[in-house]
Amino acid sequence: SVTTTKSEPNNKRVRPLSRVSSLANLISPSKNGAVRRFGQTIQSMSMRGDGKSPGAPLKACSKVVGPTPPKRRNSTLWSETLDVHQKSTFSTKEIKRQEAIHELSRGEHDLIEDLQVARKAYHDPMLKLSIMTEEELTQIFGDLDAYIPLHEDLLDKLAKGTSSDGTVGQIGQIVMDWLPGLNAYRDYCSHQLAAKALLDQKKQDRRVQDFLQRCLESPFSRKLDLWSFLDIPRSRLVKYPLLLREILRHTPPEHADVPHLEKAITIIQGVLSDINTRKGESECQYYIDKLEYLDDRQRDPLIDHCKTLLCHGELRNKSGSKLHVFLFSELLVLTRPVTRNERSCFQVYRQPLPVRDLALEDLQDGDVRMGGSFRGAFSQGEKAKNVFRVTSLDPSHGQSHTLQVNDIFHKQQWLNCLRSAIAAQPQQQRAPVRDRRGVSEGTAMTRAKRRASVVSVEGADENDCPRIADLSQGLKGTEMLPRSGSSGKMKRDWSHGSLQRRKETGV
């Protein structure tokens, strides 16, 4: 009896685990339809999560915050579809060529599937459940489903060009005829910035947030968020030149496909260039529309001629305040991010500076002391790193801004963009340089006397004074003359020749 008592608990622990193959089996058989359907639902949820292991969904729930798993795609190579005898009939180079063609075809399959998921799993349910309005969904999704026939057309042409042995003899002419159709993506890509901004705004809505989170945790999403699906067409476009070059690389020089593939690469590069141009113009206009002026006089007429946004981002001024700076093709605009009626915009901080009047100075680490902190008020600020200075050579602006970037990489990006923008300006339009060359000796003496009465920023050392490498030391005084909008007292003091202290605005 003692032996029986010891063995009994072991049987009780083992048998239930071995016989429970699904959570649905824990529900006893019942004629009640509601209970039966509930059990079937649990079982189907289990099987959708992992066809091999019914317990997988329970395990997956604990990995929601983990890294994104690999995409569950069919990654079969073209050569893996052949038997040993067929594979021996092709050369190594031909196998690599067919693999590259197969990768192009498989990518089209994946793209079509993702476009369908975006429509059926996101767009249609949100419209049906009134989570978003039809107008908002149209702005976010565009005409995504309209591009599906375009990619299906390429697959049909590739299928027709495939021989009985599974090879595609000539693909060059096929892609040459098909690639111009990608121009249909111009409008979609040019509106992506506005679509992303609207989607981010709608994510603040609890219903939208809950719906997107449920989709993210569902198997069909492959742990990709909605924007990943919406951005897939753009990322696919930039892959076409790489895919075609790979096919060309494995194509024999004497093959009839070579000239067609070379022309196809030229075509797709032209399509991408056109799309990028349209996208850049749209992005530029998007941010121009978000500029908010405190005074109509701040709006420089040159803003209407800006078609390109060269660079923008968050920088710090000399006092440590955060500003959002935009470098357009014609203007440098300093702003502060603000919110108006739940709409984010950028309040113009100072008068925009024409690029043609800019002078750029790359400051070395430690050349400038940056303030802005309580402790810095007593220690005269800390020596700053990753700093540069832009100065307007037009005395009517009288602005000089010291800008601090987060790291050396972004500083170099800003310097490169500013140098390119300045160099792109016609030399004859750079009035300050022209005036300096044509100045008379008498005028130079007069300006020299005025410069002698100008001192640097109050409480700053000599390093804080604007220094432009390609200009003489004397020009520094000219750019520090008081502006026409100065107070009456400053004008009276200036007329009497007293020393003035002019603050330098840093960004």
Short mmCIF file of C-alpha atoms in Angstrom, two decimals:
data_model
loop_
_atom_site.label_atom_id
_atom_site.label_comp_id
_atom_site.label_asym_id
_atom_site.label_seq_id
_atom_site.Cartn_x
_atom_site.Cartn_y
_atom_site.Cartn_z
CA SER A 1 0.00 0.00 0.00
CA VAL A 2 2.95 2.29 0.67
CA THR A 3 4.22 1.77 -2.91
CA THR A 4 0.82 2.59 -4.38
CA THR A 5 0.64 5.79 -2.38
CA LYS A 6 4.06 7.00 -3.73
CA SER A 7 3.37 6.24 -7.39
CA GLU A 8 -0.10 7.80 -7.49
CA PRO A 9 0.97 11.46 -7.37
CA ASN A 10 3.44 10.93 -10.23
CA ASN A 11 0.64 9.66 -12.51
CA LYS A 12 -1.56 12.61 -11.60
CA ARG A 13 1.12 15.12 -12.49
CA VAL A 14 2.03 13.60 -15.84
CA ARG A 15 -1.30 12.56 -17.39
CA PRO A 16 -3.07 15.95 -17.55
CA LEU A 17 -0.08 17.61 -19.28
CA SER A 18 0.23 14.88 -21.88
CA ARG A 19 -3.46 14.91 -22.83
CA VAL A 20 -4.16 18.65 -22.95
CA SER A 21 -3.39 19.59 -26.56
CA SER A 22 -5.31 22.89 -26.59
CA LEU A 23 -6.97 25.33 -24.25
CA ALA A 24 -10.23 24.41 -25.95
CA ASN A 25 -9.92 20.84 -24.58
CA LEU A 26 -10.15 22.20 -21.04
CA ILE A 27 -13.80 23.06 -21.76
CA SER A 28 -16.07 20.10 -21.21
CA PRO A 29 -18.32 19.04 -24.14
CA SER A 30 -21.59 20.91 -24.11
CA LYS A 31 -24.61 21.29 -26.31
CA ASN A 32 -24.71 24.98 -25.55
CA GLY A 33 -23.79 26.80 -28.81
CA ALA A 34 -22.24 29.82 -27.09
CA VAL A 35 -19.90 27.69 -25.01
CA ARG A 36 -19.01 25.56 -28.02
CA ARG A 37 -18.18 28.63 -30.12
CA PHE A 38 -16.07 30.07 -27.29
CA GLY A 39 -14.02 26.89 -27.20
CA GLN A 40 -13.59 26.94 -30.98
CA THR A 41 -12.45 30.56 -30.80
CA ILE A 42 -9.77 29.77 -28.25
CA GLN A 43 -8.60 26.82 -30.33
CA SER A 44 -8.46 28.85 -33.53
CA MET A 45 -6.50 31.61 -31.75
CA SER A 46 -4.06 28.97 -30.61
CA MET A 47 -3.65 27.47 -34.07
CA ARG A 48 -3.21 30.87 -35.75
CA GLY A 49 -0.39 31.72 -33.42
CA ASP A 50 1.69 28.68 -34.26
CA GLY A 51 0.54 25.67 -36.27
CA LYS A 52 3.08 23.39 -34.62
CA SER A 53 2.65 24.25 -30.96
CA PRO A 54 -0.76 25.13 -29.50
CA GLY A 55 0.93 26.62 -26.48
CA ALA A 56 2.92 29.15 -28.54
CA PRO A 57 0.48 32.08 -28.16
CA LEU A 58 0.89 31.98 -24.40
CA LYS A 59 4.64 32.15 -24.80
CA ALA A 60 4.45 34.90 -27.41
CA CYS A 61 2.51 37.18 -25.07
CA SER A 62 5.55 37.51 -22.84
CA LYS A 63 7.66 38.75 -25.78
CA VAL A 64 5.55 41.71 -26.85
CA VAL A 65 8.22 44.16 -25.77
CA GLY A 66 11.04 42.03 -27.14
CA PRO A 67 12.93 42.55 -30.40
CA THR A 68 11.08 42.29 -33.68
CA PRO A 69 11.18 38.68 -34.92
CA PRO A 70 12.26 37.85 -38.47
CA LYS A 71 9.71 38.28 -41.19
CA ARG A 72 7.80 35.12 -41.86
CA ARG A 73 8.34 35.14 -45.59
CA ASN A 74 8.95 32.43 -48.09
CA SER A 75 12.72 32.64 -48.45
CA THR A 76 13.15 29.69 -50.81
CA LEU A 77 15.95 30.22 -53.32
CA TRP A 78 15.42 29.59 -57.01
CA SER A 79 18.07 26.84 -57.00
CA GLU A 80 16.24 25.06 -54.16
CA THR A 81 13.27 24.48 -56.47
CA LEU A 82 15.43 22.38 -58.80
CA ASP A 83 16.33 18.74 -58.46
CA VAL A 84 19.94 17.59 -58.62
CA HIS A 85 19.77 16.73 -62.33
CA GLN A 86 18.29 20.10 -63.34
CA LYS A 87 20.78 22.04 -61.23
CA SER A 88 23.71 20.34 -62.95
CA THR A 89 22.57 21.62 -66.36
CA PHE A 90 23.11 25.29 -65.43
CA SER A 91 26.38 27.13 -64.99
CA THR A 92 27.17 28.87 -61.72
CA LYS A 93 26.80 32.29 -63.35
CA GLU A 94 23.39 31.41 -64.80
CA ILE A 95 22.19 30.16 -61.41
CA LYS A 96 23.21 33.48 -59.83
CA ARG A 97 21.45 35.38 -62.60
CA GLN A 98 18.23 33.44 -62.08
CA GLU A 99 18.52 33.90 -58.32
CA ALA A 100 18.65 37.68 -58.83
CA ILE A 101 15.59 37.56 -61.11
CA HIS A 102 13.81 35.35 -58.59
CA GLU A 103 14.58 37.89 -55.84
CA LEU A 104 12.97 40.63 -57.93
CA SER A 105 9.87 38.48 -58.48
CA ARG A 106 9.60 37.41 -54.83
CA GLY A 107 9.89 41.02 -53.71
CA GLU A 108 6.91 41.93 -55.89
CA HIS A 109 4.88 39.15 -54.24
CA ASP A 110 5.78 40.47 -50.79
CA LEU A 111 4.94 44.04 -51.74
CA ILE A 112 1.50 43.08 -53.05
CA GLU A 113 0.82 41.15 -49.87
CA ASP A 114 1.82 44.13 -47.70
CA LEU A 115 -0.36 46.52 -49.70
CA GLN A 116 -3.29 44.19 -49.23
CA VAL A 117 -2.63 43.96 -45.47
CA ALA A 118 -2.55 47.75 -45.20
CA ARG A 119 -5.95 47.97 -46.87
CA LYS A 120 -7.77 45.00 -45.36
CA ALA A 121 -6.30 44.92 -41.84
CA TYR A 122 -5.93 48.65 -41.17
CA HIS A 123 -7.82 50.95 -43.55
CA ASP A 124 -11.11 49.11 -43.93
CA PRO A 125 -11.60 48.20 -40.21
CA MET A 126 -10.82 51.74 -39.05
CA LEU A 127 -13.30 53.12 -41.56
CA LYS A 128 -15.99 50.59 -40.60
CA LEU A 129 -15.51 51.18 -36.88
CA SER A 130 -15.39 54.98 -37.38
CA ILE A 131 -12.00 55.15 -35.67
CA MET A 132 -10.95 57.68 -38.31
CA THR A 133 -12.89 59.63 -40.89
CA GLU A 134 -12.71 58.73 -44.56
CA GLU A 135 -10.90 61.99 -45.29
CA GLU A 136 -8.23 61.27 -42.68
CA LEU A 137 -7.73 57.73 -43.94
CA THR A 138 -7.40 58.98 -47.51
CA GLN A 139 -4.72 61.43 -46.44
CA ILE A 140 -2.79 58.74 -44.55
CA PHE A 141 -3.18 55.79 -46.94
CA GLY A 142 -3.41 57.61 -50.26
CA ASP A 143 -4.20 55.30 -53.19
CA LEU A 144 -2.20 52.33 -51.91
CA ASP A 145 -4.55 49.67 -53.25
CA ALA A 146 -4.45 51.33 -56.70
CA TYR A 147 -0.78 50.32 -57.01
CA ILE A 148 -1.48 46.60 -56.59
CA PRO A 149 -2.42 46.08 -60.29
CA LEU A 150 0.84 47.81 -61.28
CA HIS A 151 2.96 45.21 -59.50
CA GLU A 152 0.69 42.34 -60.51
CA ASP A 153 1.34 43.38 -64.10
CA LEU A 154 5.08 42.88 -63.66
CA LEU A 155 4.52 39.43 -62.15
CA ASP A 156 2.29 38.47 -65.10
CA LYS A 157 4.95 39.56 -67.59
CA LEU A 158 7.65 37.65 -65.71
CA ALA A 159 5.45 34.55 -65.63
CA LYS A 160 4.93 34.75 -69.38
CA GLY A 161 8.68 35.14 -69.91
CA THR A 162 9.49 32.06 -67.82
CA SER A 163 10.34 28.92 -69.78
CA SER A 164 9.44 25.34 -68.88
CA ASP A 165 12.73 24.82 -67.03
CA GLY A 166 11.92 27.74 -64.69
CA THR A 167 14.40 30.23 -66.17
CA VAL A 168 13.69 33.74 -67.45
CA GLY A 169 15.60 34.17 -70.69
CA GLN A 170 15.27 37.91 -71.26
CA ILE A 171 14.06 40.31 -68.60
CA GLY A 172 15.56 43.59 -69.82
CA GLN A 173 12.79 44.51 -72.24
CA ILE A 174 10.13 43.53 -69.70
CA VAL A 175 11.39 45.92 -67.01
CA MET A 176 12.13 48.66 -69.57
CA ASP A 177 8.47 48.71 -70.58
CA TRP A 178 7.22 48.45 -67.00
CA LEU A 179 9.41 50.89 -65.03
CA PRO A 180 7.86 54.17 -66.30
CA GLY A 181 4.63 53.14 -64.55
CA LEU A 182 6.37 53.77 -61.20
CA ASN A 183 5.85 57.49 -61.79
CA ALA A 184 2.44 56.84 -60.25
CA TYR A 185 4.19 56.92 -56.87
CA ARG A 186 5.14 60.60 -57.20
CA ASP A 187 2.03 61.89 -55.47
CA TYR A 188 2.11 59.18 -52.82
CA CYS A 189 5.72 59.84 -51.83
CA SER A 190 5.32 63.62 -51.93
CA HIS A 191 2.49 63.44 -49.37
CA GLN A 192 4.24 61.05 -46.97
CA LEU A 193 5.44 63.79 -44.63
CA ALA A 194 1.93 65.17 -44.11
CA ALA A 195 0.55 61.62 -43.81
CA LYS A 196 3.08 60.73 -41.10
CA ALA A 197 2.33 63.92 -39.17
CA LEU A 198 -1.42 63.21 -39.25
CA LEU A 199 -0.91 59.60 -38.18
CA ASP A 200 1.26 60.69 -35.24
CA GLN A 201 -1.41 63.17 -34.25
CA LYS A 202 -4.19 60.58 -34.44
CA LYS A 203 -2.17 58.20 -32.26
CA GLN A 204 -2.99 60.49 -29.35
CA ASP A 205 -6.58 59.24 -29.65
CA ARG A 206 -7.10 56.32 -27.27
CA ARG A 207 -9.23 54.36 -29.79
CA VAL A 208 -6.63 54.70 -32.52
CA GLN A 209 -3.83 53.78 -30.16
CA ASP A 210 -5.69 50.70 -28.89
CA PHE A 211 -6.54 49.52 -32.41
CA LEU A 212 -2.97 49.89 -33.68
CA GLN A 213 -1.59 48.11 -30.62
CA ARG A 214 -3.92 45.15 -31.16
CA CYS A 215 -2.82 44.98 -34.80
CA LEU A 216 0.83 45.09 -33.75
CA GLU A 217 0.31 42.09 -31.48
CA SER A 218 -1.49 40.11 -34.20
CA PRO A 219 0.41 37.57 -36.33
CA PHE A 220 -0.41 39.28 -39.64
CA SER A 221 1.58 42.39 -38.69
CA ARG A 222 4.87 40.49 -38.28
CA LYS A 223 5.53 42.97 -35.44
CA LEU A 224 5.55 45.87 -37.92
CA ASP A 225 3.61 49.03 -37.08
CA LEU A 226 1.25 50.73 -39.51
CA TRP A 227 3.80 53.25 -40.75
CA SER A 228 6.17 50.43 -41.69
CA PHE A 229 3.51 49.12 -44.07
CA LEU A 230 2.84 52.58 -45.46
CA ASP A 231 6.56 53.20 -46.02
CA ILE A 232 7.23 49.85 -47.74
CA PRO A 233 6.47 51.19 -51.26
CA ARG A 234 9.08 53.94 -50.87
CA SER A 235 11.72 51.52 -49.58
CA ARG A 236 10.88 49.18 -52.45
CA LEU A 237 11.41 51.91 -55.04
CA VAL A 238 15.02 52.52 -54.00
CA LYS A 239 15.77 48.79 -54.29
CA TYR A 240 14.98 48.53 -58.01
CA PRO A 241 18.35 49.97 -59.19
CA LEU A 242 20.19 47.55 -56.87
CA LEU A 243 18.18 44.56 -58.08
CA LEU A 244 18.70 45.43 -61.74
CA ARG A 245 22.44 45.96 -61.23
CA GLU A 246 22.65 42.57 -59.55
CA ILE A 247 20.94 40.93 -62.53
CA LEU A 248 23.26 42.80 -64.91
CA ARG A 249 26.32 41.75 -62.91
CA HIS A 250 25.53 38.09 -63.46
CA THR A 251 24.54 38.51 -67.11
CA PRO A 252 27.21 37.52 -69.69
CA PRO A 253 28.52 40.52 -71.70
CA GLU A 254 27.33 38.99 -74.96
CA HIS A 255 23.80 38.41 -73.68
CA ALA A 256 21.01 40.33 -75.46
CA ASP A 257 19.74 41.57 -72.07
CA VAL A 258 22.80 43.73 -71.36
CA PRO A 259 21.82 46.90 -73.31
CA HIS A 260 18.21 46.61 -72.15
CA LEU A 261 19.21 46.26 -68.49
CA GLU A 262 21.57 49.23 -68.76
CA LYS A 263 18.78 51.35 -70.21
CA ALA A 264 16.36 50.08 -67.55
CA ILE A 265 18.77 51.24 -64.82
CA THR A 266 18.90 54.68 -66.43
CA ILE A 267 15.09 54.79 -66.56
CA ILE A 268 14.60 53.89 -62.90
CA GLN A 269 17.23 56.42 -61.82
CA GLY A 270 15.33 59.10 -63.71
CA VAL A 271 12.06 58.03 -62.10
CA LEU A 272 13.60 58.12 -58.62
CA SER A 273 15.18 61.52 -59.28
CA ASP A 274 11.82 62.92 -60.32
CA ILE A 275 10.11 61.42 -57.26
CA ASN A 276 12.82 62.81 -54.96
CA THR A 277 12.43 66.27 -56.50
CA ARG A 278 8.68 66.25 -56.01
CA LYS A 279 9.06 64.89 -52.49
CA GLY A 280 11.61 67.59 -51.64
CA GLU A 281 9.39 70.38 -52.93
CA SER A 282 6.43 69.01 -51.00
CA GLU A 283 8.47 68.74 -47.78
CA CYS A 284 9.75 72.29 -48.26
CA GLN A 285 6.22 73.67 -48.72
CA TYR A 286 4.96 71.64 -45.77
CA TYR A 287 7.34 73.39 -43.37
CA ILE A 288 6.86 76.81 -45.00
CA ASP A 289 3.13 76.49 -44.30
CA LYS A 290 3.93 75.75 -40.65
CA LEU A 291 5.91 78.96 -40.13
CA GLU A 292 4.13 81.47 -37.92
CA TYR A 293 5.15 85.13 -38.03
CA LEU A 294 4.75 87.51 -35.10
CA ASP A 295 4.84 90.41 -37.56
CA ASP A 296 4.10 90.50 -41.28
CA ARG A 297 7.42 92.27 -41.77
CA GLN A 298 9.16 89.05 -40.74
CA ARG A 299 7.94 87.31 -43.87
CA ASP A 300 10.76 87.67 -46.36
CA PRO A 301 9.60 87.60 -50.02
CA LEU A 302 12.37 85.09 -50.72
CA ILE A 303 10.37 82.44 -48.86
CA ASP A 304 8.08 82.17 -51.88
CA HIS A 305 11.07 81.24 -54.05
CA CYS A 306 12.29 78.44 -51.77
CA LYS A 307 11.76 75.05 -53.39
CA THR A 308 14.24 73.00 -51.38
CA LEU A 309 14.74 72.40 -47.67
CA LEU A 310 18.44 71.62 -47.36
CA CYS A 311 18.63 70.95 -43.63
CA HIS A 312 16.62 71.46 -40.46
CA GLY A 313 16.77 70.39 -36.86
CA GLU A 314 16.95 71.37 -33.21
CA LEU A 315 19.93 73.49 -32.18
CA ARG A 316 20.80 75.52 -29.09
CA ASN A 317 21.56 79.21 -28.94
CA LYS A 318 24.22 80.84 -26.85
CA SER A 319 21.93 81.13 -23.84
CA GLY A 320 21.10 77.41 -24.05
CA SER A 321 17.57 77.79 -25.43
CA LYS A 322 16.33 75.24 -27.96
CA LEU A 323 15.47 76.52 -31.41
CA HIS A 324 14.38 74.74 -34.57
CA VAL A 325 16.45 76.01 -37.48
CA PHE A 326 15.49 75.66 -41.15
CA LEU A 327 18.00 76.07 -43.95
CA PHE A 328 16.03 76.63 -47.14
CA SER A 329 17.68 77.14 -50.51
CA GLU A 330 17.29 80.94 -50.15
CA LEU A 331 16.79 81.61 -46.44
CA LEU A 332 18.00 80.63 -42.98
CA VAL A 333 15.02 80.72 -40.60
CA LEU A 334 15.25 80.48 -36.81
CA THR A 335 12.08 79.34 -35.04
CA ARG A 336 10.63 78.11 -31.78
CA PRO A 337 8.26 75.11 -31.84
CA VAL A 338 4.81 76.09 -30.55
CA THR A 339 1.29 74.65 -30.53
CA ARG A 340 -1.71 76.62 -31.74
CA ASN A 341 -5.19 75.11 -31.46
CA GLU A 342 -3.71 71.59 -31.17
CA ARG A 343 -1.69 72.27 -34.32
CA SER A 344 2.09 72.20 -34.13
CA CYS A 345 3.85 75.05 -35.89
CA PHE A 346 7.11 77.02 -35.77
CA GLN A 347 7.14 80.61 -34.55
CA VAL A 348 9.76 82.64 -36.41
CA TYR A 349 12.27 83.81 -33.80
CA ARG A 350 14.18 86.53 -35.66
CA GLN A 351 14.11 88.09 -39.10
CA PRO A 352 14.97 85.33 -41.64
CA LEU A 353 18.44 85.72 -43.12
CA PRO A 354 19.03 85.49 -46.90
CA VAL A 355 21.60 82.82 -47.66
CA ARG A 356 23.34 85.17 -50.10
CA ASP A 357 24.24 87.45 -47.14
CA LEU A 358 25.52 84.70 -44.85
CA ALA A 359 29.07 84.19 -43.69
CA LEU A 360 29.95 80.93 -41.94
CA GLU A 361 32.56 80.34 -39.25
CA ASP A 362 33.55 76.93 -37.93
CA LEU A 363 34.37 77.42 -34.26
CA GLN A 364 36.77 75.10 -32.51
CA ASP A 365 35.77 73.34 -29.30
CA GLY A 366 36.33 75.67 -26.38
CA ASP A 367 36.43 78.88 -28.46
CA VAL A 368 33.04 79.98 -27.12
CA ARG A 369 31.54 79.85 -23.67
CA MET A 370 27.85 78.95 -23.62
CA GLY A 371 25.65 80.25 -20.82
CA GLY A 372 22.04 79.56 -19.95
CA SER A 373 22.39 77.82 -16.58
CA PHE A 374 22.26 79.26 -13.04
CA ARG A 375 25.71 77.91 -12.33
CA GLY A 376 26.98 79.30 -15.63
CA ALA A 377 26.02 82.82 -14.52
CA PHE A 378 28.79 82.67 -11.91
CA SER A 379 31.33 80.58 -13.82
CA GLN A 380 31.03 82.62 -17.06
CA GLY A 381 29.56 79.60 -18.85
CA GLU A 382 31.06 76.33 -19.97
CA LYS A 383 33.33 75.89 -22.96
CA ALA A 384 31.14 74.60 -25.74
CA LYS A 385 31.71 71.83 -28.24
CA ASN A 386 30.29 71.34 -31.74
CA VAL A 387 29.67 75.04 -32.31
CA PHE A 388 29.58 77.20 -35.44
CA ARG A 389 28.53 80.75 -36.19
CA VAL A 390 26.51 82.30 -38.98
CA THR A 391 26.60 86.07 -39.50
CA SER A 392 24.62 88.31 -41.81
CA LEU A 393 26.92 90.57 -43.81
CA ASP A 394 24.00 92.90 -44.48
CA PRO A 395 24.17 95.72 -41.87
CA SER A 396 20.38 96.16 -42.03
CA HIS A 397 19.98 92.75 -40.41
CA GLY A 398 22.80 93.07 -37.91
CA GLN A 399 22.51 89.46 -36.80
CA SER A 400 25.13 86.98 -35.69
CA HIS A 401 24.08 83.60 -34.33
CA THR A 402 26.19 81.02 -32.53
CA LEU A 403 24.78 77.55 -32.97
CA GLN A 404 25.50 74.43 -30.97
CA VAL A 405 24.81 70.95 -32.33
CA ASN A 406 24.53 67.69 -30.39
CA ASP A 407 27.54 65.94 -31.91
CA ILE A 408 30.35 66.33 -34.42
CA PHE A 409 28.50 64.32 -37.07
CA HIS A 410 25.50 66.65 -37.18
CA LYS A 411 27.76 69.68 -36.97
CA GLN A 412 29.55 68.52 -40.12
CA GLN A 413 26.20 68.01 -41.83
CA TRP A 414 25.16 71.56 -41.03
CA LEU A 415 28.49 72.97 -42.17
CA ASN A 416 28.33 71.08 -45.45
CA CYS A 417 24.75 72.20 -46.14
CA LEU A 418 25.51 75.82 -45.31
CA ARG A 419 28.64 75.88 -47.46
CA SER A 420 26.77 74.33 -50.37
CA ALA A 421 23.89 76.78 -50.02
CA ILE A 422 26.22 79.80 -49.87
CA ALA A 423 28.30 78.56 -52.80
CA ALA A 424 25.15 78.04 -54.90
CA GLN A 425 24.24 81.74 -54.66
CA PRO A 426 25.19 83.84 -57.71
CA GLN A 427 28.26 85.91 -56.87
CA GLN A 428 26.72 89.14 -58.20
CA GLN A 429 23.85 88.84 -55.71
CA ARG A 430 26.15 88.88 -52.68
CA ALA A 431 25.81 92.60 -52.04
CA PRO A 432 28.07 92.87 -48.95
CA VAL A 433 31.10 91.54 -50.83
CA ARG A 434 30.43 93.79 -53.81
CA ASP A 435 30.07 96.86 -51.57
CA ARG A 436 33.32 96.09 -49.83
CA ARG A 437 35.22 95.89 -53.11
CA GLY A 438 33.78 99.15 -54.40
CA VAL A 439 34.15 101.23 -51.24
CA SER A 440 36.06 104.48 -51.53
CA GLU A 441 39.01 105.39 -49.33
CA GLY A 442 37.07 108.19 -47.64
CA THR A 443 34.20 105.88 -46.84
CA ALA A 444 36.62 103.32 -45.46
CA MET A 445 38.13 105.92 -43.11
CA THR A 446 34.68 106.94 -41.90
CA ARG A 447 33.73 103.34 -41.22
CA ALA A 448 37.04 102.77 -39.43
CA LYS A 449 36.25 105.63 -37.02
CA ARG A 450 32.85 104.16 -36.33
CA ARG A 451 34.31 100.70 -35.74
CA ALA A 452 36.66 102.13 -33.16
CA SER A 453 33.67 103.05 -31.00
CA VAL A 454 32.22 99.55 -30.93
CA VAL A 455 32.98 97.08 -28.15
CA SER A 456 32.17 93.41 -27.74
CA VAL A 457 29.32 91.72 -25.88
CA GLU A 458 28.94 92.72 -22.27
CA GLY A 459 30.48 90.20 -19.94
CA ALA A 460 32.00 88.13 -22.77
CA ASP A 461 35.59 87.63 -23.73
CA GLU A 462 37.22 88.46 -27.04
CA ASN A 463 36.41 85.04 -28.45
CA ASP A 464 32.71 85.90 -28.41
CA CYS A 465 33.11 88.60 -31.07
CA PRO A 466 32.10 87.53 -34.60
CA ARG A 467 35.16 86.64 -36.65
CA ILE A 468 34.75 85.82 -40.32
CA ALA A 469 37.76 84.11 -41.79
CA ASP A 470 37.48 85.58 -45.29
CA LEU A 471 36.88 89.17 -44.17
CA SER A 472 39.17 91.79 -42.68
CA GLN A 473 39.12 92.50 -38.98
CA GLY A 474 37.51 95.88 -39.64
CA LEU A 475 34.30 94.40 -41.05
CA LYS A 476 33.50 93.10 -37.59
CA GLY A 477 32.59 96.59 -36.47
CA THR A 478 30.35 97.24 -39.44
CA GLU A 479 28.14 94.27 -38.77
CA MET A 480 27.76 95.39 -35.16
CA LEU A 481 26.30 98.82 -35.97
CA PRO A 482 23.00 99.53 -34.19
CA ARG A 483 19.92 98.58 -36.18
CA SER A 484 17.39 101.12 -37.40
CA GLY A 485 14.89 99.76 -34.88
CA SER A 486 17.08 100.58 -31.85
CA SER A 487 15.79 102.63 -28.97
CA GLY A 488 16.00 106.41 -29.00
CA LYS A 489 18.51 106.38 -26.17
CA MET A 490 20.83 104.10 -28.09
CA LYS A 491 20.64 106.43 -31.10
CA ARG A 492 21.46 109.46 -28.96
CA ASP A 493 24.35 107.65 -27.31
CA TRP A 494 25.63 106.52 -30.66
CA SER A 495 25.47 110.02 -32.09
CA HIS A 496 27.55 111.25 -29.14
CA GLY A 497 30.14 108.58 -29.80
CA SER A 498 29.71 106.76 -26.51
CA LEU A 499 30.61 103.10 -26.22
CA GLN A 500 27.75 100.71 -26.93
CA ARG A 501 27.40 97.14 -25.84
CA ARG A 502 25.67 95.01 -28.42
CA LYS A 503 24.42 91.55 -27.59
CA GLU A 504 25.13 88.76 -30.00
CA THR A 505 22.20 86.41 -30.54
CA GLY A 506 23.33 82.78 -30.49
CA VAL A 507 21.52 79.79 -31.95
#
